[in-house]
Amino acid sequence: MGQKVALVTGGTGGIGTAICKELADMDYKVASNYRNEEKAQAWKKKRADEGYEFILVEGDVCDYEACGRMVAEIEEQAGPVDVLINNAGITRDTTFHKMDPSQWTDVINTDLSSVYNVTRHVIEGMRERRFGRVVNIASINGQRGQYGQANYAAAKAGMHGFSMALAQESAKHGITVNTVSPGYIATDMVMAVPERVREKIVAQIPMGRLGYPEDVAHVVGFLVSDKACFITGANLSVNGGHYMGW
Ligand code: CAA
């Protein structure tokens, strides 16, 4: 059997890059989308220098039709998408009483509606082939809320509601759908939090450090593997003990 194909949205970001590498190390053909051509090509070159070959396709995850074209192009280049990692996401942190409509809709569209926009284009193929893995990258802040993130917490909590519903619809079709909820990981997104605020956050993490992107990527690798075949509709926290729920 040929290599399976994985699509990682937002693959050029901090956690996304680690997930792309993890899946490539597991012998998947890995594709990602991009919005900024120049940034994407620089990323691709850097990865090639490290020995990784990734497929990059232009596509805005906020745009349903564009996602359709993006999936079609990936399938033409690589074959049917067996594994989808909905990882693309942004923050627009501000307290709710100051939040303007664009800060709300940008985060809801990019972090939550994107999950519909991309998954809708791969789910029928997965059902026909009776195999699929969907992993949604949510956040600790969807589980517990976060001061300054009403938009992001709503989107990330919504991702897990989506996972549980689609998991129920997909279980009999050989498809698992799960959520991974990272805590504070050392990426540009977290480093953008003002230092004085970030220091207070790190002090609340029992393990006493930010996570590494690879800490998240390994869990994604497990969930897409055959070893995780009986796990669906689950949420796996990767947060150094920062939030313990069950
Ligand atoms: N709980 C209670 N009070 C808080 C608080 C908290 N968590 N955070 C801030 N406050 C209080 C402050 O103590 C301060 O109170 P006083 O005025 O009485 O001193 C007040 O709120 C204003 O705080 P700031 O000076 O920080 O206000 P600001 O307007 O400059 O910024 C903010 C507000 C944008 C929300 C800023 O506090 C911030 O960036 N917070 C971090 C938010 C965060 O954790 N984002 C995560 C980004 S990473 C990510 O999202 C990845 C992931 O999945 C984990």
Tab-separated table of C-alpha atoms and ligand atoms in Angstrom:
chain	number	residue	atom	x	y	z
A	1	MET	CA	0.000	0.000	0.000
A	2	GLY	CA	1.210	3.516	-0.828
A	3	GLN	CA	1.874	6.277	1.625
A	4	LYS	CA	-1.153	7.756	3.388
A	5	VAL	CA	-1.787	11.480	2.928
A	6	ALA	CA	-2.119	13.932	5.811
A	7	LEU	CA	-3.320	17.532	5.565
A	8	VAL	CA	-2.210	19.817	8.382
A	9	THR	CA	-3.870	23.237	8.263
A	10	GLY	CA	-1.661	26.037	9.496
A	11	GLY	CA	1.264	23.665	9.070
A	12	THR	CA	3.785	26.482	8.784
A	13	GLY	CA	3.174	27.704	12.357
A	14	GLY	CA	4.891	26.605	15.562
A	15	ILE	CA	2.799	23.581	16.521
A	16	GLY	CA	1.914	22.964	12.862
A	17	THR	CA	5.547	22.546	11.857
A	18	ALA	CA	6.139	19.982	14.596
A	19	ILE	CA	3.008	18.065	13.528
A	20	CYS	CA	4.102	18.083	9.867
A	21	LYS	CA	7.486	16.643	10.858
A	22	GLU	CA	5.964	14.048	13.195
A	23	LEU	CA	3.650	12.762	10.452
A	24	ALA	CA	6.437	12.776	7.858
A	25	ASP	CA	8.566	10.762	10.300
A	26	MET	CA	5.635	8.304	10.443
A	27	ASP	CA	5.860	8.023	6.636
A	28	TYR	CA	2.830	10.113	5.703
A	29	LYS	CA	2.861	12.344	2.655
A	30	VAL	CA	2.178	15.679	4.359
A	31	ALA	CA	0.460	18.709	2.862
A	32	SER	CA	-0.325	22.075	4.329
A	33	ASN	CA	-2.011	25.269	3.220
A	34	TYR	CA	-0.657	28.788	3.228
A	35	ARG	CA	-1.928	32.299	2.755
A	36	ASN	CA	1.351	34.179	2.407
A	37	GLU	CA	3.349	32.834	-0.551
A	38	GLU	CA	6.681	34.380	0.429
A	39	LYS	CA	6.534	33.155	4.034
A	40	ALA	CA	5.443	29.725	2.864
A	41	GLN	CA	8.293	29.332	0.401
A	42	ALA	CA	10.832	30.360	3.052
A	43	TRP	CA	9.308	27.751	5.395
A	44	LYS	CA	9.434	25.093	2.673
A	45	LYS	CA	13.097	25.804	1.981
A	46	LYS	CA	13.965	25.622	5.680
A	47	ARG	CA	12.202	22.269	5.968
A	48	ALA	CA	13.943	20.975	2.825
A	49	ASP	CA	17.290	21.897	4.432
A	50	GLU	CA	16.250	19.697	7.358
A	51	GLY	CA	15.438	16.856	4.955
A	52	TYR	CA	11.645	17.222	4.806
A	53	GLU	CA	9.589	17.489	1.628
A	54	PHE	CA	6.128	18.966	2.153
A	55	ILE	CA	3.339	19.838	-0.274
A	56	LEU	CA	2.184	23.442	0.123
A	57	VAL	CA	-1.063	24.658	-1.392
A	58	GLU	CA	-2.545	28.139	-1.258
A	59	GLY	CA	-5.792	28.276	0.688
A	60	ASP	CA	-7.633	30.429	3.197
A	61	VAL	CA	-9.333	28.200	5.783
A	62	CYS	CA	-11.966	30.926	6.353
A	63	ASP	CA	-13.233	30.476	2.803
A	64	TYR	CA	-15.318	27.353	2.115
A	65	GLU	CA	-14.899	27.425	-1.664
A	66	ALA	CA	-11.151	28.041	-1.378
A	67	CYS	CA	-10.888	25.024	0.936
A	68	GLY	CA	-12.594	22.914	-1.711
A	69	ARG	CA	-10.018	23.998	-4.291
A	70	MET	CA	-7.190	23.431	-1.801
A	71	VAL	CA	-8.292	19.863	-0.991
A	72	ALA	CA	-8.791	19.082	-4.693
A	73	GLU	CA	-5.286	20.301	-5.493
A	74	ILE	CA	-3.727	18.275	-2.667
A	75	GLU	CA	-5.634	15.177	-3.747
A	76	GLU	CA	-4.456	15.660	-7.311
A	77	GLN	CA	-0.822	16.019	-6.217
A	78	ALA	CA	-0.747	13.412	-3.466
A	79	GLY	CA	-3.897	11.275	-3.404
A	80	PRO	CA	-6.911	11.143	-1.080
A	81	VAL	CA	-6.610	12.802	2.326
A	82	ASP	CA	-6.752	10.094	5.011
A	83	VAL	CA	-5.673	12.248	7.931
A	84	LEU	CA	-6.786	15.806	8.634
A	85	ILE	CA	-5.290	17.914	11.391
A	86	ASN	CA	-7.309	21.102	11.893
A	87	ASN	CA	-4.539	23.177	13.405
A	88	ALA	CA	-4.876	26.654	11.846
A	89	GLY	CA	-5.679	29.261	14.450
A	90	ILE	CA	-5.169	32.844	15.543
A	91	THR	CA	-5.639	34.963	18.659
A	92	ARG	CA	-7.001	38.497	18.959
A	93	ASP	CA	-6.767	38.905	22.717
A	94	THR	CA	-8.639	41.705	24.407
A	95	THR	CA	-11.120	41.979	27.235
A	96	PHE	CA	-14.690	41.451	26.054
A	97	HIS	CA	-15.932	44.954	26.818
A	98	LYS	CA	-13.342	46.278	24.337
A	99	MET	CA	-13.721	43.512	21.728
A	100	ASP	CA	-14.831	44.809	18.343
A	101	PRO	CA	-16.824	42.693	15.879
A	102	SER	CA	-13.800	41.950	13.681
A	103	GLN	CA	-11.832	40.569	16.647
A	104	TRP	CA	-14.748	38.237	17.309
A	105	THR	CA	-15.411	37.123	13.728
A	106	ASP	CA	-11.744	36.784	12.718
A	107	VAL	CA	-11.138	34.309	15.548
A	108	ILE	CA	-14.420	32.416	15.122
A	109	ASN	CA	-13.878	32.131	11.355
A	110	THR	CA	-10.223	31.127	11.496
A	111	ASP	CA	-10.342	28.833	14.513
A	112	LEU	CA	-13.827	27.294	14.318
A	113	SER	CA	-15.572	27.806	10.970
A	114	SER	CA	-12.343	26.611	9.338
A	115	VAL	CA	-12.974	23.212	10.885
A	116	TYR	CA	-16.255	22.982	8.985
A	117	ASN	CA	-14.748	24.466	5.821
A	118	VAL	CA	-11.930	21.923	5.548
A	119	THR	CA	-13.445	18.809	7.129
A	120	ARG	CA	-16.557	19.056	4.949
A	121	HIS	CA	-14.371	18.572	1.876
A	122	VAL	CA	-12.593	15.434	3.099
A	123	ILE	CA	-15.251	13.593	5.087
A	124	GLU	CA	-17.113	12.020	2.164
A	125	GLY	CA	-13.925	10.498	0.775
A	126	MET	CA	-13.019	9.136	4.207
A	127	ARG	CA	-16.492	7.578	4.500
A	128	GLU	CA	-16.218	5.995	1.052
A	129	ARG	CA	-12.795	4.544	1.849
A	130	ARG	CA	-13.933	3.557	5.343
A	131	PHE	CA	-10.890	5.114	6.975
A	132	GLY	CA	-10.066	8.501	8.356
A	133	ARG	CA	-8.473	10.361	11.198
A	134	VAL	CA	-9.500	13.894	12.128
A	135	VAL	CA	-7.648	15.658	14.938
A	136	ASN	CA	-8.706	19.138	16.015
A	137	ILE	CA	-6.127	21.254	17.806
A	138	ALA	CA	-8.057	23.178	20.454
A	139	SER	CA	-6.655	24.726	23.651
A	140	ILE	CA	-6.567	24.621	27.413
A	141	ASN	CA	-8.357	27.968	27.175
A	142	GLY	CA	-11.347	26.313	25.514
A	143	GLN	CA	-11.557	23.979	28.511
A	144	ARG	CA	-11.284	26.566	31.264
A	145	GLY	CA	-11.772	30.015	29.676
A	146	GLN	CA	-9.125	32.726	29.780
A	147	TYR	CA	-9.209	36.398	30.739
A	148	GLY	CA	-8.950	38.341	27.470
A	149	GLN	CA	-10.000	35.455	25.222
A	150	ALA	CA	-13.810	35.282	25.036
A	151	ASN	CA	-13.475	34.865	21.256
A	152	TYR	CA	-10.724	32.231	21.345
A	153	ALA	CA	-12.194	30.272	24.279
A	154	ALA	CA	-15.563	30.121	22.502
A	155	ALA	CA	-13.970	28.894	19.262
A	156	LYS	CA	-11.769	26.306	20.956
A	157	ALA	CA	-14.599	24.933	23.121
A	158	GLY	CA	-16.685	24.765	19.947
A	159	MET	CA	-14.036	22.634	18.274
A	160	HIS	CA	-14.492	19.914	20.850
A	161	GLY	CA	-18.296	20.006	20.536
A	162	PHE	CA	-17.733	19.486	16.828
A	163	SER	CA	-15.333	16.583	17.502
A	164	MET	CA	-17.822	14.780	19.719
A	165	ALA	CA	-20.704	15.176	17.240
A	166	LEU	CA	-18.701	14.150	14.174
A	167	ALA	CA	-17.144	11.257	16.123
A	168	GLN	CA	-20.613	9.839	16.719
A	169	GLU	CA	-21.587	10.188	13.063
A	170	SER	CA	-18.304	8.746	11.807
A	171	ALA	CA	-17.581	5.841	14.149
A	172	LYS	CA	-19.263	3.222	11.983
A	173	HIS	CA	-17.413	4.465	8.925
A	174	GLY	CA	-13.905	3.755	10.224
A	175	ILE	CA	-13.204	7.397	11.045
A	176	THR	CA	-12.081	8.700	14.416
A	177	VAL	CA	-12.415	12.350	15.417
A	178	ASN	CA	-10.563	13.674	18.437
A	179	THR	CA	-9.384	16.897	20.019
A	180	VAL	CA	-5.963	17.736	21.395
A	181	SER	CA	-5.917	20.651	23.835
A	182	PRO	CA	-2.443	22.136	24.192
A	183	GLY	CA	-1.600	24.322	27.133
A	184	TYR	CA	0.940	27.129	26.803
A	185	ILE	CA	3.496	26.011	24.212
A	186	ALA	CA	6.643	27.939	23.300
A	187	THR	CA	5.459	29.314	19.953
A	188	ASP	CA	5.211	32.823	18.486
A	189	MET	CA	1.552	32.922	19.561
A	190	VAL	CA	2.404	32.467	23.233
A	191	MET	CA	5.534	34.618	23.027
A	192	ALA	CA	3.251	37.454	21.833
A	193	VAL	CA	1.652	37.533	25.300
A	194	PRO	CA	3.305	40.395	27.203
A	195	GLU	CA	6.266	39.064	29.207
A	196	ARG	CA	4.943	40.158	32.603
A	197	VAL	CA	1.647	38.332	31.899
A	198	ARG	CA	3.440	35.271	30.510
A	199	GLU	CA	5.663	34.942	33.548
A	200	LYS	CA	2.600	34.784	35.784
A	201	ILE	CA	1.102	32.106	33.538
A	202	VAL	CA	4.231	29.932	33.559
A	203	ALA	CA	4.270	30.160	37.358
A	204	GLN	CA	0.892	28.383	37.332
A	205	ILE	CA	2.148	25.390	35.315
A	206	PRO	CA	2.996	22.494	37.666
A	207	MET	CA	5.794	21.333	35.360
A	208	GLY	CA	7.269	24.832	35.570
A	209	ARG	CA	7.838	25.360	31.860
A	210	LEU	CA	6.122	26.078	28.583
A	211	GLY	CA	5.453	23.017	26.446
A	212	TYR	CA	7.450	22.178	23.332
A	213	PRO	CA	5.632	21.929	19.983
A	214	GLU	CA	6.846	18.317	19.833
A	215	ASP	CA	4.960	17.543	23.070
A	216	VAL	CA	1.768	18.195	21.111
A	217	ALA	CA	2.937	16.608	17.870
A	218	HIS	CA	3.683	13.250	19.537
A	219	VAL	CA	0.112	13.059	20.847
A	220	VAL	CA	-1.252	13.846	17.384
A	221	GLY	CA	0.993	11.107	15.990
A	222	PHE	CA	-0.448	8.655	18.484
A	223	LEU	CA	-4.060	9.608	17.710
A	224	VAL	CA	-3.649	9.066	13.981
A	225	SER	CA	-1.854	5.738	14.465
A	226	ASP	CA	-3.536	2.320	14.541
A	227	LYS	CA	-2.714	2.139	18.246
A	228	ALA	CA	-5.434	4.742	18.868
A	229	CYS	CA	-8.098	2.953	16.789
A	230	PHE	CA	-10.591	2.707	19.701
A	231	ILE	CA	-10.283	6.355	20.755
A	232	THR	CA	-12.878	8.708	19.315
A	233	GLY	CA	-14.662	11.819	20.564
A	234	ALA	CA	-11.925	12.222	23.152
A	235	ASN	CA	-10.028	15.291	24.240
A	236	LEU	CA	-6.376	14.834	25.186
A	237	SER	CA	-4.829	17.610	27.268
A	238	VAL	CA	-1.151	18.420	26.741
A	239	ASN	CA	-0.523	21.158	29.265
A	240	GLY	CA	2.090	20.186	31.874
A	241	GLY	CA	-0.639	19.853	34.519
A	242	HIS	CA	-1.857	23.437	34.034
A	243	TYR	CA	-5.495	22.345	33.864
A	244	MET	CA	-6.571	18.948	35.110
A	245	GLY	CA	-10.037	17.923	33.999
A	246	TRP	CA	-11.659	14.610	33.170
B	1	CAA	N1	-7.333	37.058	35.872
B	1	CAA	C1	-7.769	38.147	36.549
B	1	CAA	N2	-7.381	39.390	36.277
B	1	CAA	C2	-6.528	39.556	35.255
B	1	CAA	C3	-6.032	38.472	34.505
B	1	CAA	C4	-6.464	37.201	34.868
B	1	CAA	N3	-6.038	36.095	34.202
B	1	CAA	N4	-5.209	38.944	33.556
B	1	CAA	C5	-5.173	40.297	33.706
B	1	CAA	N5	-5.961	40.659	34.754
B	1	CAA	C6	-6.192	42.000	35.276
B	1	CAA	C7	-4.872	42.667	35.567
B	1	CAA	O1	-4.394	42.286	36.842
B	1	CAA	C8	-5.238	44.141	35.505
B	1	CAA	O2	-5.894	44.510	36.692
B	1	CAA	P1	-5.609	45.930	37.364
B	1	CAA	O3	-5.964	46.935	36.310
B	1	CAA	O4	-6.504	45.944	38.541
B	1	CAA	O5	-4.150	45.890	37.700
B	1	CAA	C9	-6.304	44.174	34.403
B	1	CAA	O6	-6.780	42.835	34.261
B	1	CAA	C10	-5.753	44.629	33.079
B	1	CAA	O7	-4.671	43.752	32.713
B	1	CAA	P2	-3.611	44.161	31.616
B	1	CAA	O8	-2.806	45.328	32.128
B	1	CAA	O9	-2.846	42.977	31.153
B	1	CAA	O10	-4.614	44.714	30.509
B	1	CAA	P3	-4.436	44.938	28.998
B	1	CAA	O11	-5.686	45.575	28.511
B	1	CAA	O12	-3.127	45.568	28.682
B	1	CAA	O13	-4.353	43.455	28.388
B	1	CAA	C11	-4.986	41.239	27.941
B	1	CAA	C12	-5.394	42.561	28.593
B	1	CAA	C13	-4.847	41.440	26.426
B	1	CAA	C14	-6.079	40.246	28.192
B	1	CAA	C15	-3.629	40.783	28.532
B	1	CAA	O14	-3.776	40.669	29.922
B	1	CAA	C16	-3.170	39.476	27.988
B	1	CAA	O15	-2.598	39.400	26.921
B	1	CAA	N6	-3.405	38.368	28.726
B	1	CAA	C17	-3.002	37.064	28.323
B	1	CAA	C18	-4.104	36.374	27.626
B	1	CAA	C19	-3.638	34.985	27.274
B	1	CAA	O16	-3.311	34.165	28.122
B	1	CAA	N7	-3.637	34.658	25.982
B	1	CAA	C20	-3.144	33.410	25.542
B	1	CAA	C21	-2.429	33.602	24.255
B	1	CAA	S1	-1.601	32.115	23.750
B	1	CAA	C22	-2.812	31.114	23.280
B	1	CAA	O17	-3.938	31.434	23.190
B	1	CAA	C23	-2.398	29.710	22.974
B	1	CAA	C24	-3.154	28.743	23.784
B	1	CAA	O18	-4.002	28.055	23.261
B	1	CAA	C25	-2.831	28.603	25.210
